[in-house]
Short mmCIF file of C-alpha atoms in Angstrom, two decimals:
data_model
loop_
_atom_site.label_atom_id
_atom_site.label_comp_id
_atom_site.label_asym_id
_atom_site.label_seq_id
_atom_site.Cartn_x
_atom_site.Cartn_y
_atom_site.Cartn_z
CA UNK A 1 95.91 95.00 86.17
CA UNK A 2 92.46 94.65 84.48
CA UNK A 3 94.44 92.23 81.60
CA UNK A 4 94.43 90.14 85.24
CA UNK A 5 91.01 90.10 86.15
CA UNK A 6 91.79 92.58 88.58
CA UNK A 7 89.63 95.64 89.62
CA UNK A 8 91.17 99.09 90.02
CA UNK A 9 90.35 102.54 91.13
CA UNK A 10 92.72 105.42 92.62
CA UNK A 11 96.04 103.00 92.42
CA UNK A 12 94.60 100.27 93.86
CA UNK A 13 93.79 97.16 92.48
CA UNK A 14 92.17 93.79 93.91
CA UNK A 15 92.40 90.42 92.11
CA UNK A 16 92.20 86.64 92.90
CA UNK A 17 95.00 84.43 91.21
CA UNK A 18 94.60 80.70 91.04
CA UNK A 19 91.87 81.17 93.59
CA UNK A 20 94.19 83.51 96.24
CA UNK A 21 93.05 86.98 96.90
CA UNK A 22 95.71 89.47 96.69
CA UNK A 23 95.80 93.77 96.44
CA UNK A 24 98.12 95.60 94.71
CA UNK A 25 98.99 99.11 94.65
CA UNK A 26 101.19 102.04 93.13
CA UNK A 27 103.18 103.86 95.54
CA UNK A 28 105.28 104.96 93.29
CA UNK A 29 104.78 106.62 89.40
CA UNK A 30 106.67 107.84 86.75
CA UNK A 31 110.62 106.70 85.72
CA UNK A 32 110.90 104.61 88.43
CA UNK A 33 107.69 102.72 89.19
CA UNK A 34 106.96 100.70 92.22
CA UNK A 35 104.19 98.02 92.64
CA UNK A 36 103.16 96.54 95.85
CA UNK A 37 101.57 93.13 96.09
CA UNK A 38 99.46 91.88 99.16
CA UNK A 39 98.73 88.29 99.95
CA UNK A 40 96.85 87.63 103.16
CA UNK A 41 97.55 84.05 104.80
CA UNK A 42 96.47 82.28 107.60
CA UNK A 43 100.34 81.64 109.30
CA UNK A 44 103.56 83.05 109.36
CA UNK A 45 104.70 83.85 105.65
CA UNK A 46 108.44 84.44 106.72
CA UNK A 47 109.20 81.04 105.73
CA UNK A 48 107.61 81.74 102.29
CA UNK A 49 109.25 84.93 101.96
CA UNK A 50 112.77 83.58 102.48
CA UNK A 51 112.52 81.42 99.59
CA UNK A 52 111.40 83.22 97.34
CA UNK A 53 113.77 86.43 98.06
CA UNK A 54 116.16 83.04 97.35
CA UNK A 55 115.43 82.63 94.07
CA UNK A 56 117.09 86.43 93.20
CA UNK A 57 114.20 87.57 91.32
CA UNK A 58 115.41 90.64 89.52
CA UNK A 59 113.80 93.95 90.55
CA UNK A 60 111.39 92.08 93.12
CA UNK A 61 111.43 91.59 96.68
CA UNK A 62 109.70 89.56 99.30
CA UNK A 63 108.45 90.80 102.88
CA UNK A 64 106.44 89.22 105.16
CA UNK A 65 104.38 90.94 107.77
CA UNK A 66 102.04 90.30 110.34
CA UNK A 67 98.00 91.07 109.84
CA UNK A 68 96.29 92.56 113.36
CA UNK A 69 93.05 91.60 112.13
CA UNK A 70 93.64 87.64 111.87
CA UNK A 71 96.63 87.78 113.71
CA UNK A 72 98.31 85.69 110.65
CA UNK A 73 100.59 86.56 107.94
CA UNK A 74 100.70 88.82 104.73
CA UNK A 75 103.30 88.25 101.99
CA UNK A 76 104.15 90.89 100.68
CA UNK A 77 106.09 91.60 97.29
CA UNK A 78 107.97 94.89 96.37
CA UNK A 79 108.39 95.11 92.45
CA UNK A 80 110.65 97.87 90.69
CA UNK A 81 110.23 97.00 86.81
CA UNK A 82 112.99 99.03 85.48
CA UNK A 83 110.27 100.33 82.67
CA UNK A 84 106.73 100.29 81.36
CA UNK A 85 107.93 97.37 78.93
CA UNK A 86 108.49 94.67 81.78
CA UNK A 87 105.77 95.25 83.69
CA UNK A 88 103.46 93.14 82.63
CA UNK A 89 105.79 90.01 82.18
CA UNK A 90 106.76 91.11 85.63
CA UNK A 91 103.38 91.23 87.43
CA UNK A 92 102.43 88.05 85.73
CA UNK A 93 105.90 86.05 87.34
CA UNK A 94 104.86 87.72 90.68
CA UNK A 95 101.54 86.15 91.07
CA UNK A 96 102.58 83.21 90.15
CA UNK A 97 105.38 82.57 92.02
CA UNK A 98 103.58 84.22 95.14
CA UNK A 99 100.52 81.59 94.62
CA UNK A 100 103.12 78.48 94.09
CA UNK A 101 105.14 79.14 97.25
CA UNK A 102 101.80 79.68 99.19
CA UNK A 103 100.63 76.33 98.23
CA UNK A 104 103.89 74.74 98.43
CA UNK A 105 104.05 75.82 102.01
CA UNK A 106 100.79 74.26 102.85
CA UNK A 107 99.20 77.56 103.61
CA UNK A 108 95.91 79.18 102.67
CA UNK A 109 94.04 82.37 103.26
CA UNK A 110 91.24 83.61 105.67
CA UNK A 111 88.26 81.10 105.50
CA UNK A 112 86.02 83.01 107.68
CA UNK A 113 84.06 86.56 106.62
CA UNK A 114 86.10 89.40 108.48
CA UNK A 115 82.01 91.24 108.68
CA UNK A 116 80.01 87.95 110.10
CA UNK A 117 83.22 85.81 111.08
CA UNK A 118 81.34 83.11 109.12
CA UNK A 119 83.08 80.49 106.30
CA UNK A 120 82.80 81.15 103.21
CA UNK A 121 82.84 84.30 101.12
CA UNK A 122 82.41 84.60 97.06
CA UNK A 123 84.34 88.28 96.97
CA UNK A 124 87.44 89.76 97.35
CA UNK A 125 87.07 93.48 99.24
CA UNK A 126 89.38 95.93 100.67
CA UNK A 127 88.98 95.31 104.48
CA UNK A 128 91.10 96.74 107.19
CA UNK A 129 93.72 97.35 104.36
CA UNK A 130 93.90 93.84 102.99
CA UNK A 131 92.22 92.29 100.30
CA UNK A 132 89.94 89.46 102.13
CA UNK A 133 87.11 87.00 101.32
CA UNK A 134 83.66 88.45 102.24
CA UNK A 135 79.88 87.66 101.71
CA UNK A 136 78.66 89.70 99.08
CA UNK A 137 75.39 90.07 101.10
CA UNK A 138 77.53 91.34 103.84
CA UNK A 139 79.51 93.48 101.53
CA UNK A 140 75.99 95.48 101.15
CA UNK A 141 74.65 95.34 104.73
CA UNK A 142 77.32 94.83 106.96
CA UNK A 143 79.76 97.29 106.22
CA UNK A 144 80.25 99.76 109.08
CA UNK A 145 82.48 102.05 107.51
CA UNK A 146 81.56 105.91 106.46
CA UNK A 147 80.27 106.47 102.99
CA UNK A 148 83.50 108.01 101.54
CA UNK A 149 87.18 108.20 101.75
CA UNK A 150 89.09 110.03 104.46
CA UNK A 151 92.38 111.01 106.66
CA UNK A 152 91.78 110.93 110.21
CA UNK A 153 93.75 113.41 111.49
CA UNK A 154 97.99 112.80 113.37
CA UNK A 155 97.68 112.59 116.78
CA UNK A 156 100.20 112.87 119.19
CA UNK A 157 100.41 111.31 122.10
CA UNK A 158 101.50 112.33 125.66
CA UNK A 159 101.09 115.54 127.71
CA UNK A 160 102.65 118.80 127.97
CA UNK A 161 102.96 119.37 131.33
CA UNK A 162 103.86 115.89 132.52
CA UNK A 163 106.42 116.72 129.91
CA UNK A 164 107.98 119.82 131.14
CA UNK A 165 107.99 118.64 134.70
CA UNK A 166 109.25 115.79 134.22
CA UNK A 167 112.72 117.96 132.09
CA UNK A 168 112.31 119.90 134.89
CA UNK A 169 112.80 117.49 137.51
CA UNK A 170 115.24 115.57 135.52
CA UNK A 171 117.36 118.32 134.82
CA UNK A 172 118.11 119.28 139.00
CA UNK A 173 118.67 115.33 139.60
CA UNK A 174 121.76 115.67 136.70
CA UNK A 175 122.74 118.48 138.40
CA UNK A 176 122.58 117.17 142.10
CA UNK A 177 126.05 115.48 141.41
CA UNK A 178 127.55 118.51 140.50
CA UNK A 179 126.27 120.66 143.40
CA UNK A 180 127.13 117.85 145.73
CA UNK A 181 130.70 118.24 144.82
CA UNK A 182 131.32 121.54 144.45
CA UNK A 183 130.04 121.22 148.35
CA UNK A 184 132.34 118.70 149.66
CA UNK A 185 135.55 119.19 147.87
CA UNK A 186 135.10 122.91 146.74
CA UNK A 187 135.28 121.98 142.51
CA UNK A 188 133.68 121.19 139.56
CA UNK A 189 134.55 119.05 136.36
CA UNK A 190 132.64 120.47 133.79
CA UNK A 191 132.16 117.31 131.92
CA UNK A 192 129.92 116.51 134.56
CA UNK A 193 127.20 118.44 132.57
CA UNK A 194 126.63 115.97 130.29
CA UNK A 195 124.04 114.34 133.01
CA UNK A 196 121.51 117.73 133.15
CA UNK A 197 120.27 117.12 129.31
CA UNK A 198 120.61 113.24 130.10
CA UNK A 199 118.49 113.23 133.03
CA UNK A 200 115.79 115.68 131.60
CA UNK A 201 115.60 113.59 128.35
CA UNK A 202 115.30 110.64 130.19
CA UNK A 203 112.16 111.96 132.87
CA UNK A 204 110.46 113.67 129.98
CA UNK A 205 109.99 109.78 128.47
CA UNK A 206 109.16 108.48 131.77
CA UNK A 207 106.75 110.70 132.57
CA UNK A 208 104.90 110.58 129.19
CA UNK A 209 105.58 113.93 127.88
CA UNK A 210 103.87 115.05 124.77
CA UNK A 211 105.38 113.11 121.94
CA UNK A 212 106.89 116.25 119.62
CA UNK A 213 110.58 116.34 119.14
CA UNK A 214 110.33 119.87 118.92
CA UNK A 215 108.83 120.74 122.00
CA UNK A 216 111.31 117.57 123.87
CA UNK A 217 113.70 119.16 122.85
CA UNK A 218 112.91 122.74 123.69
CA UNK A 219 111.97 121.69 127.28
CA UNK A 220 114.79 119.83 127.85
CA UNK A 221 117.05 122.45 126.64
CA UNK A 222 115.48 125.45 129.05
CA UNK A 223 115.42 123.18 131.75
CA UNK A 224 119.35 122.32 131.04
CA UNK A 225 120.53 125.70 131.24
CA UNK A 226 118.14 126.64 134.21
CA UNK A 227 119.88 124.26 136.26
CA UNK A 228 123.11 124.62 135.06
CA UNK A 229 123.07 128.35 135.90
CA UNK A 230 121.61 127.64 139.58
CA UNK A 231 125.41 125.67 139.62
CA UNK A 232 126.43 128.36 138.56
CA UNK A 233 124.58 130.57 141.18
CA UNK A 234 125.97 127.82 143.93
CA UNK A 235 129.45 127.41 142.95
CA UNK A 236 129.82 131.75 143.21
CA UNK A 237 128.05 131.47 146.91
CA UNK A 238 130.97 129.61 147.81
CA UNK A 239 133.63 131.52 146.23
CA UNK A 240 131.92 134.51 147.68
CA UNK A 241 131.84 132.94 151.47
CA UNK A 242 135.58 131.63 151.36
CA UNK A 243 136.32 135.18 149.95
CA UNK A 244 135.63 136.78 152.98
CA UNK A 245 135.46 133.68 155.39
CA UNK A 246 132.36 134.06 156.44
CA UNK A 247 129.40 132.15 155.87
CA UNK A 248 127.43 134.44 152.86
CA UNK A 249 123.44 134.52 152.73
CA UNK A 250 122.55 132.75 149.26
CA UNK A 251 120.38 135.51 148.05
CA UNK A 252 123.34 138.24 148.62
CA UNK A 253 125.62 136.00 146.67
CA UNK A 254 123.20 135.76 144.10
CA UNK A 255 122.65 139.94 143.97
CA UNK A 256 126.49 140.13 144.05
CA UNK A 257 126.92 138.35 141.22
CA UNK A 258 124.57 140.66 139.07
CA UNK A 259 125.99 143.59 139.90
CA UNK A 260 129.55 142.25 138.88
CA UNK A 261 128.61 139.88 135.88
CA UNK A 262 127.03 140.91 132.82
CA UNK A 263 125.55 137.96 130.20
CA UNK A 264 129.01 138.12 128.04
CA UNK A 265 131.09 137.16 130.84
CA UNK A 266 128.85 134.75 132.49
CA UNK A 267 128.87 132.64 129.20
CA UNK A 268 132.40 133.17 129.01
CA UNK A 269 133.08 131.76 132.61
CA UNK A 270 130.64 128.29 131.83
CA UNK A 271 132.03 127.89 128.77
CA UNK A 272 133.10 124.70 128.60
CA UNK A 273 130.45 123.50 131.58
CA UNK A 274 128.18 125.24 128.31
CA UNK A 275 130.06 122.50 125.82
CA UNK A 276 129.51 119.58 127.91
CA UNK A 277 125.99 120.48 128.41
CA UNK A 278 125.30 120.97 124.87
CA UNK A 279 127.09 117.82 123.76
CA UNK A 280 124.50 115.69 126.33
CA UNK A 281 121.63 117.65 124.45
CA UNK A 282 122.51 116.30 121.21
CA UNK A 283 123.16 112.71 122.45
CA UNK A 284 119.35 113.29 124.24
CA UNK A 285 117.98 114.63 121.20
CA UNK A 286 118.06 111.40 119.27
CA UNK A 287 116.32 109.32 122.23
CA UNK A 288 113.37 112.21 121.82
CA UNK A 289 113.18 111.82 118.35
CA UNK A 290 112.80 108.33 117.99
CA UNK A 291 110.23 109.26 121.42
CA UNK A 292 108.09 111.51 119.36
CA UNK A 293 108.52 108.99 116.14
CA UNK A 294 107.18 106.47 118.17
CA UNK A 295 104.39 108.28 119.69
CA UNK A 296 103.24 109.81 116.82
CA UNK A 297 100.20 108.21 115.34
CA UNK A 298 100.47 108.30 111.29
CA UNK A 299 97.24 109.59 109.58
CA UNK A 300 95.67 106.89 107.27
CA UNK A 301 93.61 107.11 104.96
CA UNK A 302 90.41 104.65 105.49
CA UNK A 303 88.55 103.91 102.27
CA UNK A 304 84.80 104.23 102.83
CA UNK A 305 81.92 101.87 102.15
CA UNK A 306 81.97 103.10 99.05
CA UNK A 307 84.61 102.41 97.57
CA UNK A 308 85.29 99.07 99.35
CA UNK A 309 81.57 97.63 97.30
CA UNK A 310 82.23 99.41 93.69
CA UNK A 311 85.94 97.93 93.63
CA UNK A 312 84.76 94.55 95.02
CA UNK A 313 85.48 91.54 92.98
CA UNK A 314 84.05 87.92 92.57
CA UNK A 315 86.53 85.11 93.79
CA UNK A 316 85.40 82.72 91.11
CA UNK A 317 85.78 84.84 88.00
CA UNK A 318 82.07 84.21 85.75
CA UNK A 319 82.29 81.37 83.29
CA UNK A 320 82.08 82.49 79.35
CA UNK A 321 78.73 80.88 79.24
CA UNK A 322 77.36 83.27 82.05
CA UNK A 323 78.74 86.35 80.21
CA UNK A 324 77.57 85.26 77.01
CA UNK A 325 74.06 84.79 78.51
CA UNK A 326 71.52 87.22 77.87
CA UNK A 327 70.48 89.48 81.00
CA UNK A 328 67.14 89.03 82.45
CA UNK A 329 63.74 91.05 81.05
CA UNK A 330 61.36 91.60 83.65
CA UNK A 331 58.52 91.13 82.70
CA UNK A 332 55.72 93.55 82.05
CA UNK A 333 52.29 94.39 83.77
CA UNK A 334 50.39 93.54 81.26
CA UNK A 335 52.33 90.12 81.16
CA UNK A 336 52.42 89.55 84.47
CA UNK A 337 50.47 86.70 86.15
#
């Protein structure tokens, strides 16, 4: 990238083509290399996107996204050279068919300084991950961001016990069906326990439980067989009181069936009441895991002050004549005026 113009440091590199700023970045080393370029435009860039993806570039292809900061558009191009020898010839096409659909689509990038919100700006910096026009004076006074690099830590949102009450609660409403029932017309149909896990998943999102699949899915699953063993607990107090035709206190049904169950042939009796129960779990499971996904906030790393001003680069690249020229001598006391 420096045969560009570009500056890099730690797989990142920031360069102006034909005036447009752009970053560019390795995510991806070794046989199979992977280079992603960034434009930042004010607009939409899906237009810009889809015809250039139309053209069937080989080993490169267009995205466009949308930039918080501005609220515009970023084009953004994925290139795969398929070695070490293309990659140059490859980078080189990129930026300037990036640059030449840009223009063609009558758009242009930020105006204003993302520090002072002022026009104008004579370098390219990393700002709020994007490679953006900034005052070099604000570059070095401006720049609220700590000293050096870091990874704020994951955080999860949600809480726990909203959580577990709410796979509590949603677990007795699946199984309210079910005990109604089994109370009017004496039976139960087993696949009727697909609603407990479907219900509990289901209140856990609503009432904001903590966003971990792990523990969704844990909660859900006690509370699930909690209240498909009080059915159970139910549906034997009324085999108990038609038994003897008498009208049996809850609490002695529930000692009688202790003393004439053990665990083996409990589970062997909700067997299949067990099957439908576990087959809602696993339809449940994939609403919590796209829960937690979604709730989970990814770690990012935020490149600090530092970095942002040593890999800064001028948008009008120096003229050979200001290169060439010789640097300033001050001058010394004894010649000063």
């Amino acid at each position: 990238m420096a045969e560009f113009g570009a500056g890099a440091a730690a797989g990142l590199a920031l360069g102006v083509q034909d005036g447009w700023p752009y970053s560019a970045q390795l995510v991806q080393a070794g046989d199979a290399p992977r280079l992603v370029f960034r434009f930042l435009v004010q607009g939409a860039a899906k237009r810009c996107a889809a015809q250039l993806n139309a053209q069937q570039t080989p080993h490169l292809r267009w995205l466009a996204e949308r930039d918080a900061e501005t609220n515009g558009g970023v084009l953004v191009a994925v290139y795969s050279p398929p070695s070490d020898f293309y990659a140059k010839s490859g980078v080189h096409s990129l930026l300037h068919q990036a640059v030449g659909a840009l223009h063609a689509e009558g758009l242009a990038p930020p105006g204003n300084c993302p520090l002072c919100h002022l026009p104008g700006g004579e370098e390219v910096a990393l700002l709020s991950g994007e490679a953006r026009c900034a005052h070099a004076a604000c570059l070095q006074t401006r720049l609220d961001l700590p000293a050096k690099n870091y990874t704020p830590p994951a955080r999860k949102k949600g809480n726990v016990a909203t959580g577990i009450l709410g796979a509590l609660l949603g677990a007795l409403l699946g199984a309210l069906p079910i005990w109604a029932l089994a109370l009017s017309r004496g039976t139960i149909y087993w696949m009727m326990y697909l609603l407990i896990p479907l219900m509990s998943g289901l209140l856990y999102r609503l009432l904001r439980g903590r966003a971990s699949a792990n523990l969704a899915g844990a909660a859900v699953l006690v509370s699930s067989l909690l209240a498909a063993f009080c059915v159970e607990l139910v549906w034997n107090w009324l085999l108990v009181s038609a038994a003897l035709g008498v009208s049996v206190p809850f609490w002695g049904s529930v000692e009688y069936y202790f003393q004439s169950n053990t665990a083996l042939t409990a589970l062997y009796e909700m067997r299949f009441c067990l099957l439908a129960l576990i087959a809602g779990f696993l339809v449940v499971s994939i609403l919590l895991r796209r829960y937690a996904a979604a709730g989970n906030q990814v770690p990012k790393t935020v490149y600090g002050a530092e970095f942002v001003r040593s890999t800064a680069v001028p948008l009008t690249p120096p003229t050979q004549e200001e290169e060439d020229a010789p640097a300033a001598v001050p001058p010394k006391e004894e010649d000063a005026p």
